Short mmCIF file of C-alpha atoms and ligand atoms in Angstrom, two decimals:
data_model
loop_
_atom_site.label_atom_id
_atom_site.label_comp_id
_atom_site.label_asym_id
_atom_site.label_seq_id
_atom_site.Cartn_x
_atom_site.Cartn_y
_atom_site.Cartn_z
CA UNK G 1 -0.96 21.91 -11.90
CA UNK G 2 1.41 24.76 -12.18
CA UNK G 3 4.64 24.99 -13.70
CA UNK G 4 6.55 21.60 -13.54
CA UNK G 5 10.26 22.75 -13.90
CA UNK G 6 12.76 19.83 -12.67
CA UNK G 7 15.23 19.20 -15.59
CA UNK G 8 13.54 16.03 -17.36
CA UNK G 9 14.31 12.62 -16.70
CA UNK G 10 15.99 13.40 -13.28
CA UNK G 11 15.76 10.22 -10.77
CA UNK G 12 12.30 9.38 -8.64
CA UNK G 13 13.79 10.30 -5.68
CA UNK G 14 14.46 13.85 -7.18
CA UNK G 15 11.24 13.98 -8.90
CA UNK G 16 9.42 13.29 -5.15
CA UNK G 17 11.70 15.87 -3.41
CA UNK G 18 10.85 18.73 -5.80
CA UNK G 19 7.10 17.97 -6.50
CA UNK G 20 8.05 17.23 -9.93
CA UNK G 21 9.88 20.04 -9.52
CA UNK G 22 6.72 22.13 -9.26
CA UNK G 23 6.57 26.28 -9.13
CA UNK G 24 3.34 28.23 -8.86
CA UNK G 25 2.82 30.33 -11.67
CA UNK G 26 1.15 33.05 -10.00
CA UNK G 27 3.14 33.81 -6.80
CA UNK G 28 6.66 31.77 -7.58
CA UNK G 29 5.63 29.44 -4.41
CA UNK G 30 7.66 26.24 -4.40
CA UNK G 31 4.64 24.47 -2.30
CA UNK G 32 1.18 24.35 -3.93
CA UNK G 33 -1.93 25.55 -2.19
CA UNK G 34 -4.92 23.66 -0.79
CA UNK G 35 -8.19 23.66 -2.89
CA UNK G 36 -10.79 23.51 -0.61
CA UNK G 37 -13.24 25.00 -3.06
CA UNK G 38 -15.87 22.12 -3.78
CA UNK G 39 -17.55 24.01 -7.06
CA UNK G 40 -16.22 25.65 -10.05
CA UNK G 41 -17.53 28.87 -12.02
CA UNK G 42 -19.00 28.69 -15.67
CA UNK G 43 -19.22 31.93 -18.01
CA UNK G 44 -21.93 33.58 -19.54
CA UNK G 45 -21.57 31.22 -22.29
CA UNK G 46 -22.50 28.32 -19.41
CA UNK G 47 -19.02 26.77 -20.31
CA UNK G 48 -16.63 25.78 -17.04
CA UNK G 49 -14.12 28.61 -17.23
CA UNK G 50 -11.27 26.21 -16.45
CA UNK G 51 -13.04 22.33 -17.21
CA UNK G 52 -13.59 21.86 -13.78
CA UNK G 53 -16.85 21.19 -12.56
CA UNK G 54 -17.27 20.13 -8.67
CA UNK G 55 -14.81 18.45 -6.44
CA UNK G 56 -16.36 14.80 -6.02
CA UNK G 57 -15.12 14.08 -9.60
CA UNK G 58 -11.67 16.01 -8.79
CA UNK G 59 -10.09 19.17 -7.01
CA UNK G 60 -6.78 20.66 -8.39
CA UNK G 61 -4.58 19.21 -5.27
CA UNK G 62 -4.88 15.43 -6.62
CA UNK G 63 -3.35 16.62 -10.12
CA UNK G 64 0.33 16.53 -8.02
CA UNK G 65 -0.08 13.84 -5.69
CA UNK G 66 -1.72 11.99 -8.66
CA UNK G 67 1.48 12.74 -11.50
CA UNK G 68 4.05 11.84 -8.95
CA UNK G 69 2.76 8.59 -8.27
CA UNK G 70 2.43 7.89 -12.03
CA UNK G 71 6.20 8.82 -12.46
CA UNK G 72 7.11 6.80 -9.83
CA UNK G 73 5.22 3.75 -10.21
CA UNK G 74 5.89 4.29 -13.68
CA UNK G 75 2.05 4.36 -15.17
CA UNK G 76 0.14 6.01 -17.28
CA UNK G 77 -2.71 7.61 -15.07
CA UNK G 78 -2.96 7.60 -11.26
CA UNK G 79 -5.84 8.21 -8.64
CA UNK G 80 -6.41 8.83 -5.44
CA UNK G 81 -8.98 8.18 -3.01
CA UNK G 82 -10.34 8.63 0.43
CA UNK G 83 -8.93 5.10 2.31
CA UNK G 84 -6.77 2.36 0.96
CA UNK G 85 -10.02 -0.06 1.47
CA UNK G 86 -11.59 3.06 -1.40
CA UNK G 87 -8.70 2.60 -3.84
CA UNK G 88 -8.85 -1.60 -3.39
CA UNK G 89 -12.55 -1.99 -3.41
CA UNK G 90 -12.71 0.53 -6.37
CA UNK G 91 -10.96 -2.46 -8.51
CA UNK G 92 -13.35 -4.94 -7.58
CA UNK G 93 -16.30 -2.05 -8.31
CA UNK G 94 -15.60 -1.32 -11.38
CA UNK G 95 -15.57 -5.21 -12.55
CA UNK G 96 -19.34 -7.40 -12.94
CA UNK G 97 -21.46 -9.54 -11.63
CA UNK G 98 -20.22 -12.97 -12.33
CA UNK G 99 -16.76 -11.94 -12.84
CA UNK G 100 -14.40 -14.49 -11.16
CA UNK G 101 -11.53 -12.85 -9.18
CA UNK G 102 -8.68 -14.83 -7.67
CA UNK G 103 -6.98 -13.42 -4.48
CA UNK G 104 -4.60 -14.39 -1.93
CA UNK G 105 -5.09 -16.24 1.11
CA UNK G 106 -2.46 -13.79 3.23
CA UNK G 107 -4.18 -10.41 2.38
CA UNK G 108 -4.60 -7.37 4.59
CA UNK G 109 -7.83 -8.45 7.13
CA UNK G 110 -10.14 -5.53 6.12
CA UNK G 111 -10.08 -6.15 3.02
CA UNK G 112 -10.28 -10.13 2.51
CA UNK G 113 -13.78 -9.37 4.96
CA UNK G 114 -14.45 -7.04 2.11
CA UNK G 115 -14.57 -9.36 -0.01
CA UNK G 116 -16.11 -12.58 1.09
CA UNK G 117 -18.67 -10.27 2.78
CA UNK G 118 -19.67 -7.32 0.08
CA UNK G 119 -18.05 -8.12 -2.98
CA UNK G 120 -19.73 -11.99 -2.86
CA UNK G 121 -23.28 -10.57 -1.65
CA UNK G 122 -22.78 -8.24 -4.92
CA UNK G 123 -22.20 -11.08 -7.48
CA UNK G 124 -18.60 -11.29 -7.73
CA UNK G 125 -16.99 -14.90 -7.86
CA UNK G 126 -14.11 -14.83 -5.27
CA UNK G 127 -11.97 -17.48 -4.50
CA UNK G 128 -8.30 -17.23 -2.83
CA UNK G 129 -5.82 -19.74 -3.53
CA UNK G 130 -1.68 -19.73 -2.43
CA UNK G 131 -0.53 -17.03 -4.66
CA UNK G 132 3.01 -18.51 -3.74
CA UNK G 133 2.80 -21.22 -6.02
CA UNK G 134 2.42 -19.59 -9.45
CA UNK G 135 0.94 -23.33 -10.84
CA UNK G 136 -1.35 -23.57 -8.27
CA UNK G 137 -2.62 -19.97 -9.41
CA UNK G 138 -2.81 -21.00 -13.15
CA UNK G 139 -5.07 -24.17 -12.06
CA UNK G 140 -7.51 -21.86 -10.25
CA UNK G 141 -7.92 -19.57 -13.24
CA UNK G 142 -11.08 -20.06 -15.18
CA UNK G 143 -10.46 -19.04 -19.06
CA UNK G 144 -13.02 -16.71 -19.63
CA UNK G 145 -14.39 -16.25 -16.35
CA UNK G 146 -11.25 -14.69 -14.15
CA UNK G 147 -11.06 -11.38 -14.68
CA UNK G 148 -8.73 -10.28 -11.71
CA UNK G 149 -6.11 -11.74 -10.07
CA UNK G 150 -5.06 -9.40 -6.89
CA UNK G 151 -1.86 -9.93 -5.17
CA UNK G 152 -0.43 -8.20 -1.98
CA UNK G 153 3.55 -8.26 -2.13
CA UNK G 154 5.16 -8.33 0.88
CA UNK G 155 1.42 -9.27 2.20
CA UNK G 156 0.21 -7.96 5.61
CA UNK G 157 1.10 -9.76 8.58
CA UNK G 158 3.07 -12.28 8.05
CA UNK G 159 5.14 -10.40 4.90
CA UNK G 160 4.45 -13.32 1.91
CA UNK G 161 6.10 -12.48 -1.12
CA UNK G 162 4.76 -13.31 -4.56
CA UNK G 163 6.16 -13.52 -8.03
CA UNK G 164 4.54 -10.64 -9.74
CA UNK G 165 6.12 -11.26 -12.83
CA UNK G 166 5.18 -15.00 -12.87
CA UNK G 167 1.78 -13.71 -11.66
CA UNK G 168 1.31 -11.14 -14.61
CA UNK G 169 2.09 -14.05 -16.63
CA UNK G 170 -0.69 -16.29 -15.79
CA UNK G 171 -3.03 -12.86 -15.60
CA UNK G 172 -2.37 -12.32 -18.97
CA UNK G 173 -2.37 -15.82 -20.11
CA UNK G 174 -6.14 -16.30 -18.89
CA UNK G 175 -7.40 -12.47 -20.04
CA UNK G 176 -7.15 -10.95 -16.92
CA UNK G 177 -5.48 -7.91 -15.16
CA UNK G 178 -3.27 -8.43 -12.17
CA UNK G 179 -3.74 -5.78 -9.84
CA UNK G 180 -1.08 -5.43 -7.02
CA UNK G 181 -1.37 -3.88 -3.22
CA UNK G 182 2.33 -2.34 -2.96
CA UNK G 183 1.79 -0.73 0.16
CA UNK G 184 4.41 -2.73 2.11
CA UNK G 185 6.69 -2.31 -0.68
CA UNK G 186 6.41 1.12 -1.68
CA UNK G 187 7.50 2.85 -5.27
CA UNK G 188 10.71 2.89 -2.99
CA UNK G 189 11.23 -0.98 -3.51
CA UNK G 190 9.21 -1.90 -6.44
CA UNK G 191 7.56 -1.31 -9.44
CA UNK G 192 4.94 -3.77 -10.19
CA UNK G 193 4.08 -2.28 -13.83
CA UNK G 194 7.97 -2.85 -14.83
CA UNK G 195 7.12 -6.83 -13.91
CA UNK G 196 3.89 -6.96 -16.06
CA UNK G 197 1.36 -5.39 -13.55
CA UNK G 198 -1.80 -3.60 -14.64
CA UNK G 199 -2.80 -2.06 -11.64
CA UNK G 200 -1.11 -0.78 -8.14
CA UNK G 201 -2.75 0.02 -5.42
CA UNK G 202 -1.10 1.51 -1.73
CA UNK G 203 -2.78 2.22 1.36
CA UNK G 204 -1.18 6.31 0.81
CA UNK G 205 -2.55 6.22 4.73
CA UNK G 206 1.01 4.10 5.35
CA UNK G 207 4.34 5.00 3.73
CA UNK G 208 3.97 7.52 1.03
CA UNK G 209 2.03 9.98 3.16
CA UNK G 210 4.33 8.49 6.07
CA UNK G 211 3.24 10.70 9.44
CA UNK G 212 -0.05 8.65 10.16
CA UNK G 213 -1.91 11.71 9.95
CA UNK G 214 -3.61 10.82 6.96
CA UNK G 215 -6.00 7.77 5.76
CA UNK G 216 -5.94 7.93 1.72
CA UNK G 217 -5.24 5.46 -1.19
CA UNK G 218 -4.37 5.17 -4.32
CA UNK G 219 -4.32 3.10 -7.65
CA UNK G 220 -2.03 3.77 -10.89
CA UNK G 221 -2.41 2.26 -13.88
CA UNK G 222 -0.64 0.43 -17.10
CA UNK G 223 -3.14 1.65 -19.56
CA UNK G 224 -6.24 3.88 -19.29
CA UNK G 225 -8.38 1.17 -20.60
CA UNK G 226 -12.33 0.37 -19.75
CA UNK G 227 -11.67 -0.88 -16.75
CA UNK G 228 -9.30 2.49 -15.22
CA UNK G 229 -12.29 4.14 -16.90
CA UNK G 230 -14.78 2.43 -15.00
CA UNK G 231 -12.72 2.66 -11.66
CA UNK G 232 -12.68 6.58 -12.26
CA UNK G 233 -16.19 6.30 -12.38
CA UNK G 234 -16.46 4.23 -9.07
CA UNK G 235 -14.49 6.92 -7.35
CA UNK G 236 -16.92 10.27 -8.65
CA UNK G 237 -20.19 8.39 -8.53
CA UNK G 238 -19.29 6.81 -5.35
CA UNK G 239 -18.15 9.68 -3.87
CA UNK G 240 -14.89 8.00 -2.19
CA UNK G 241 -13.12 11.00 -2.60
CA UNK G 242 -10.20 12.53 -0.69
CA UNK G 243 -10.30 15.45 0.86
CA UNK G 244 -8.38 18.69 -0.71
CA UNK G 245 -6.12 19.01 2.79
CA UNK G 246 -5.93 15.16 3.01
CA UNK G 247 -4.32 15.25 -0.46
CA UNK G 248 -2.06 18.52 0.44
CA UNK G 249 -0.75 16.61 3.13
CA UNK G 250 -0.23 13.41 1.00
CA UNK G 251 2.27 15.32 -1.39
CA UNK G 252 4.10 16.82 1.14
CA UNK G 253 4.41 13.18 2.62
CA UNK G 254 5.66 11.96 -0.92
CA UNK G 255 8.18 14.21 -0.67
CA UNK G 256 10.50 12.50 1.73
CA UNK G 257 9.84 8.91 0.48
CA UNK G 258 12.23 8.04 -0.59
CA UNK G 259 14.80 9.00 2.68
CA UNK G 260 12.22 7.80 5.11
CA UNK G 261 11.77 4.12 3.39
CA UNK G 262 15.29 3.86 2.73
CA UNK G 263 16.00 4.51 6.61
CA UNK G 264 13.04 2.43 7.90
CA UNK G 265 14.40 -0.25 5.41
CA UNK G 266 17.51 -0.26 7.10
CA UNK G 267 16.73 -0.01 10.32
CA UNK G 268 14.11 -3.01 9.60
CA UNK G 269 17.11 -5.67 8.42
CA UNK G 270 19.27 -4.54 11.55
CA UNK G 271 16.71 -5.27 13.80
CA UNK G 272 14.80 -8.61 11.68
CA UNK G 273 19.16 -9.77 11.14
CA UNK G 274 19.62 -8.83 15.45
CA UNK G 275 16.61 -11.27 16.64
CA UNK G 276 16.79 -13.29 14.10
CA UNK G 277 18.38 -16.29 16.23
CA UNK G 278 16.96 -14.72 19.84
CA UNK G 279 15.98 -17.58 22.30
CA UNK G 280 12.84 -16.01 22.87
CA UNK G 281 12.01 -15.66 19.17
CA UNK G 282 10.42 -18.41 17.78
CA UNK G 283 10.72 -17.05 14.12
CA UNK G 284 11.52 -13.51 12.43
CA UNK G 285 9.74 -12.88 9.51
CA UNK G 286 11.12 -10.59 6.71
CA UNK G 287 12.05 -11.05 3.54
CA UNK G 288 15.86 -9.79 3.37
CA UNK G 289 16.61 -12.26 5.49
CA UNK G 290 18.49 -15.17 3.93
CA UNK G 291 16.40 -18.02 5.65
CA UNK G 292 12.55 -16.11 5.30
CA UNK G 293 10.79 -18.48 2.88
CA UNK G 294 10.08 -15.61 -0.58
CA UNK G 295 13.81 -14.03 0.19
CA UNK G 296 14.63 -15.28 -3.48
CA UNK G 297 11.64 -13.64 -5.41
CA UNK G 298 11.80 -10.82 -2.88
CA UNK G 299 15.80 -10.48 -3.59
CA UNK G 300 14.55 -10.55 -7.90
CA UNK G 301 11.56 -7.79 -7.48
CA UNK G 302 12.49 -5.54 -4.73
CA UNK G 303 14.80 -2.94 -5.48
CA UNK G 304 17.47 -1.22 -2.45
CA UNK G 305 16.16 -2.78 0.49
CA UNK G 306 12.79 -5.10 2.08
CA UNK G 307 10.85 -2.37 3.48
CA UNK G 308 9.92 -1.62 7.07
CA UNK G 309 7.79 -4.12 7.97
CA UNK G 310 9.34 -6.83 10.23
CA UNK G 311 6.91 -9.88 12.16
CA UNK G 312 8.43 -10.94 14.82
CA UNK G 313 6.70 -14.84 16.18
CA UNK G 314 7.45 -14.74 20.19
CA UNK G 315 7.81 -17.51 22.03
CA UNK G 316 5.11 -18.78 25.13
CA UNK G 317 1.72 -18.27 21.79
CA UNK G 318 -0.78 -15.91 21.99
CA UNK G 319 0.00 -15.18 26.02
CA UNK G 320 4.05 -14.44 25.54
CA UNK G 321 3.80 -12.19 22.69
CA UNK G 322 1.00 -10.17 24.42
CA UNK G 323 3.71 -9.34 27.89
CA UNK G 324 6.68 -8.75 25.31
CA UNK G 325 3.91 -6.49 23.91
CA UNK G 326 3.04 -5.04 26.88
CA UNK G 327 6.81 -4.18 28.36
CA UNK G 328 7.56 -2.50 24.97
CA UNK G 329 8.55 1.11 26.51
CA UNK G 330 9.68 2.94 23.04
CA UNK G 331 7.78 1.09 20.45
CA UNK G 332 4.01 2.24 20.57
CA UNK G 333 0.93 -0.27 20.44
CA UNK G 334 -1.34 0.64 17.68
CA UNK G 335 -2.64 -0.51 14.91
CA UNK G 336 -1.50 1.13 11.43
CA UNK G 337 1.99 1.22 9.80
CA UNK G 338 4.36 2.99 7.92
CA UNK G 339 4.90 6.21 10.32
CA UNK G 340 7.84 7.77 11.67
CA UNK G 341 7.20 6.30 15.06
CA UNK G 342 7.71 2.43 15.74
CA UNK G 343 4.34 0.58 16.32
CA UNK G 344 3.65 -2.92 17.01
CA UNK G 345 0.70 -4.48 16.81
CA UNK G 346 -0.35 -8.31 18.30
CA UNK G 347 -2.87 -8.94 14.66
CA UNK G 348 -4.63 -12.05 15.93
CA UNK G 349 -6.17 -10.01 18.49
CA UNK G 350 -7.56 -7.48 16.20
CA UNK G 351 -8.41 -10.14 13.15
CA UNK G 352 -10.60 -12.10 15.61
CA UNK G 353 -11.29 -16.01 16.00
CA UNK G 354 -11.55 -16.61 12.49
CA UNK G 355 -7.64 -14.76 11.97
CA UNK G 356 -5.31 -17.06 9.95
CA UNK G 357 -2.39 -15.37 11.67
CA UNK G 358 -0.03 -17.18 14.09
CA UNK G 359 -1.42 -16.45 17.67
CA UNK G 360 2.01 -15.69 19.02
CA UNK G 361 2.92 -13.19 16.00
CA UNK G 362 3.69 -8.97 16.64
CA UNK G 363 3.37 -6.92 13.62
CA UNK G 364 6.34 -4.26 13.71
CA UNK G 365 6.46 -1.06 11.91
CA UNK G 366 9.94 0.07 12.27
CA UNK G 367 9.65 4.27 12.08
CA UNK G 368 12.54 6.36 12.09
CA UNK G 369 13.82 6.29 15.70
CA UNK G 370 17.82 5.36 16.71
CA UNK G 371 17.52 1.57 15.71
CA UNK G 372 19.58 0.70 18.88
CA UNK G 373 16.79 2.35 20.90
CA UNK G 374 14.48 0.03 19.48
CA UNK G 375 16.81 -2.99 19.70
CA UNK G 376 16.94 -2.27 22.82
CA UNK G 377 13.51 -1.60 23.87
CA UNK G 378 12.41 -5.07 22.24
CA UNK G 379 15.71 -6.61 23.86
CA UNK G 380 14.36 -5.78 27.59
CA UNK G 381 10.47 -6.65 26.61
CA UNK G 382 12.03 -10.33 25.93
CA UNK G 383 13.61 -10.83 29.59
C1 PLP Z 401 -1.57 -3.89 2.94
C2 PLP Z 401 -2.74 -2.99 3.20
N1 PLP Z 401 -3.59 -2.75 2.20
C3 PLP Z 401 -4.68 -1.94 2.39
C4 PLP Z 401 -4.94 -1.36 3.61
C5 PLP Z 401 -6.15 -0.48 3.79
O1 PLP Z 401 -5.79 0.86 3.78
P1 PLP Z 401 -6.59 2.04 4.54
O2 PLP Z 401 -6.51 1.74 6.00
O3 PLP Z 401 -5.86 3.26 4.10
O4 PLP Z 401 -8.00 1.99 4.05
C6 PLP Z 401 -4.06 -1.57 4.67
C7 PLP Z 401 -4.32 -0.97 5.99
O5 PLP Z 401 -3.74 -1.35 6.99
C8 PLP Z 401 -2.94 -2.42 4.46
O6 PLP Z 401 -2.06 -2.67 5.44
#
């Protein structure tokens, strides 16, 4: 990994900054190389000269990307994979047939498809219940049977929150690990392991790699038990690797976290507090604001801000979110989140028939533009 010289503890905005602070031994470079090499040389003895073997089961550019996000999430082992969906369906992977798994019933599309589609046809017990009501959550549990519970906190589109502590509790109370996708909240916002979490997953494709020039994910871990064993596994046998640039470009992502997320955080609340009580807006949804149903638990778990992820429900359904949509001039319409550039995306369309999502609701991803620039690009899309 190289030399790793930041004076220890400094802060986890320091620690992402400096690359853990890290300094290549050989040529003093304060950026690490790429490792595109995909095997490793043994000696005349057949031992692997430096215990690496081939680059499915690792490559020398995760060990940074991979020790930050421990530090910051505050772990004791981190991976990362090729997608998000890699790093989620990793968990599920690594459990077994028969194992009952609770999830949420707001959860990022791709994924619930996932798994009522896959993870059912492959023997897994699935059942999603309101994660918001932590009773409702301890009546689903079956003692002996659950061996999951997976949470998404603030949950993609319409930014749920749930308790994680409360959640942990009820994990832990039945046997089972609670595994959390952070991606909206970032290591910026929240540390799930702190609250009782064993696992935390991010899409790396959104905020910590932050340029959307990336698709990668990642899991850290309480405890390298079994299970973060098994998941290891998943990821070498499976081959859901990332690639050696992929991850390059990943850590030097990390390194501005912690401004970028603090800026889109801000810029978010302006703009959620701004339209808040617009005549056009049927309903803002983000969870710094006061009135937004999980602002309490999100005021208890979330640490310096909300994140940048701000729903905006548009008055006239499905049909009057799709022309404010379509008059948007600075914001861009794509799908994705977490960039420097503001997107906006109309989710019912893209979720299809079955989506659960309010027809008339426009995911924002607020990037790193002047926030009156996008005020006022949404303010003229409403006329
Ligand atoms: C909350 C959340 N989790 C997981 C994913 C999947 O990540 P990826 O697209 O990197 O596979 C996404 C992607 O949008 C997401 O928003």
């Amino acid at each position: 990994m190289g030399i790793v010289s930041s004076p220890d503890p400094v802060r986890p905005a320091t620690a992402a900054a400096q690359a853990l602070g890290f300094v290549d031994p050989q040529t003093g470079a304060i950026v690490p190389p790429v490792h595109p090499a995909t095997t490793y040389e043994r000696g005349a003895d057949n031992q692997l000269l430096a215990g690496r073997l081939y680059s499915r089961a690792d490559n020398p550019g995760y060990d940074l990307p991979e020790a930050l996000l421990t530090r910051l999430e505050g772990g004791a082992a981190s991976a990362v994979f090729s997608s998000g969906m890699s790093a989620a369906t990793s968990v599920l992977m690594a459990l077994r047939p028969g194992d009952h798994v609770l999830v949420p019933n707001v959860i990022y599309w791709a994924f619930r498809s996932w798994l009522v589609g896959w993870a059912t046809d492959w023997g897994l017990r699935v059942e999603s219940v309101d994660m918001t009501d932590p009773a409702r959550v301890a009546a689903a549990v079956q003692p002996g049977r659950t061996k999951l519970i997976w949470i998404e906190t603030p949950a993609n589109p319409t930014l749920v929150v749930t308790d994680i502590a409360a959640m942990a509790e009820v994990a832990h109370r039945a046997g089972a690990l609670l595994a959390v996708d952070s991606t909206f909240a970032t290591p910026v916002h929240t540390q799930p392991i702190a609250l009782g979490a064993d696992l935390v997953m991010h899409s790396a494709t959104k905020y910590l790699n932050g340029h959307s020039d990336v698709i990668a994910g990642s899991l850290t871990t309480r405890a390298v038990d079994d299970h973060w064993q098994r998941i290891k596994a998943v990821r070498v046998q499976s081959g859901n690797v990332l690639g050696p640039f992929e991850a390059w470009l990943l850590l030097r992502g990390m390194r501005t976290l912690f401004v970028r997320v603090a800026a889109q955080s801000r810029s978010a609340a302006r703009i959620a507090g701004h339209f808040e009580k617009h005549p056009r807006v049927e309903e803002v949804l983000y969870p710094g604001l006061a009135a937004f149903r999980g602002h309490a638990v999100a005021a208890r778990q979330m640490r310096g801000g909300f994140g940048g992820m701000v729903s905006l429900r548009v008055k006239g359904g499905a049909p009057g979110a799709l022309a404010f949509s379509g008059k948007l001039r600075v914001w861009k319409r794509a799908t994705s989140l977490g960039g420097v550039e503001s997107l906006v995306e109309h989710r019912a369309s893209v979720e299809g028939p079955q989506s659960p999502t309010p027809p008339d609701l426009l995911r924002m991803s607020v990037g790193l533009e002047d926030t009156e620039d996008l005020i006022q690009d949404i303010e003229q899309a409403l006329r």
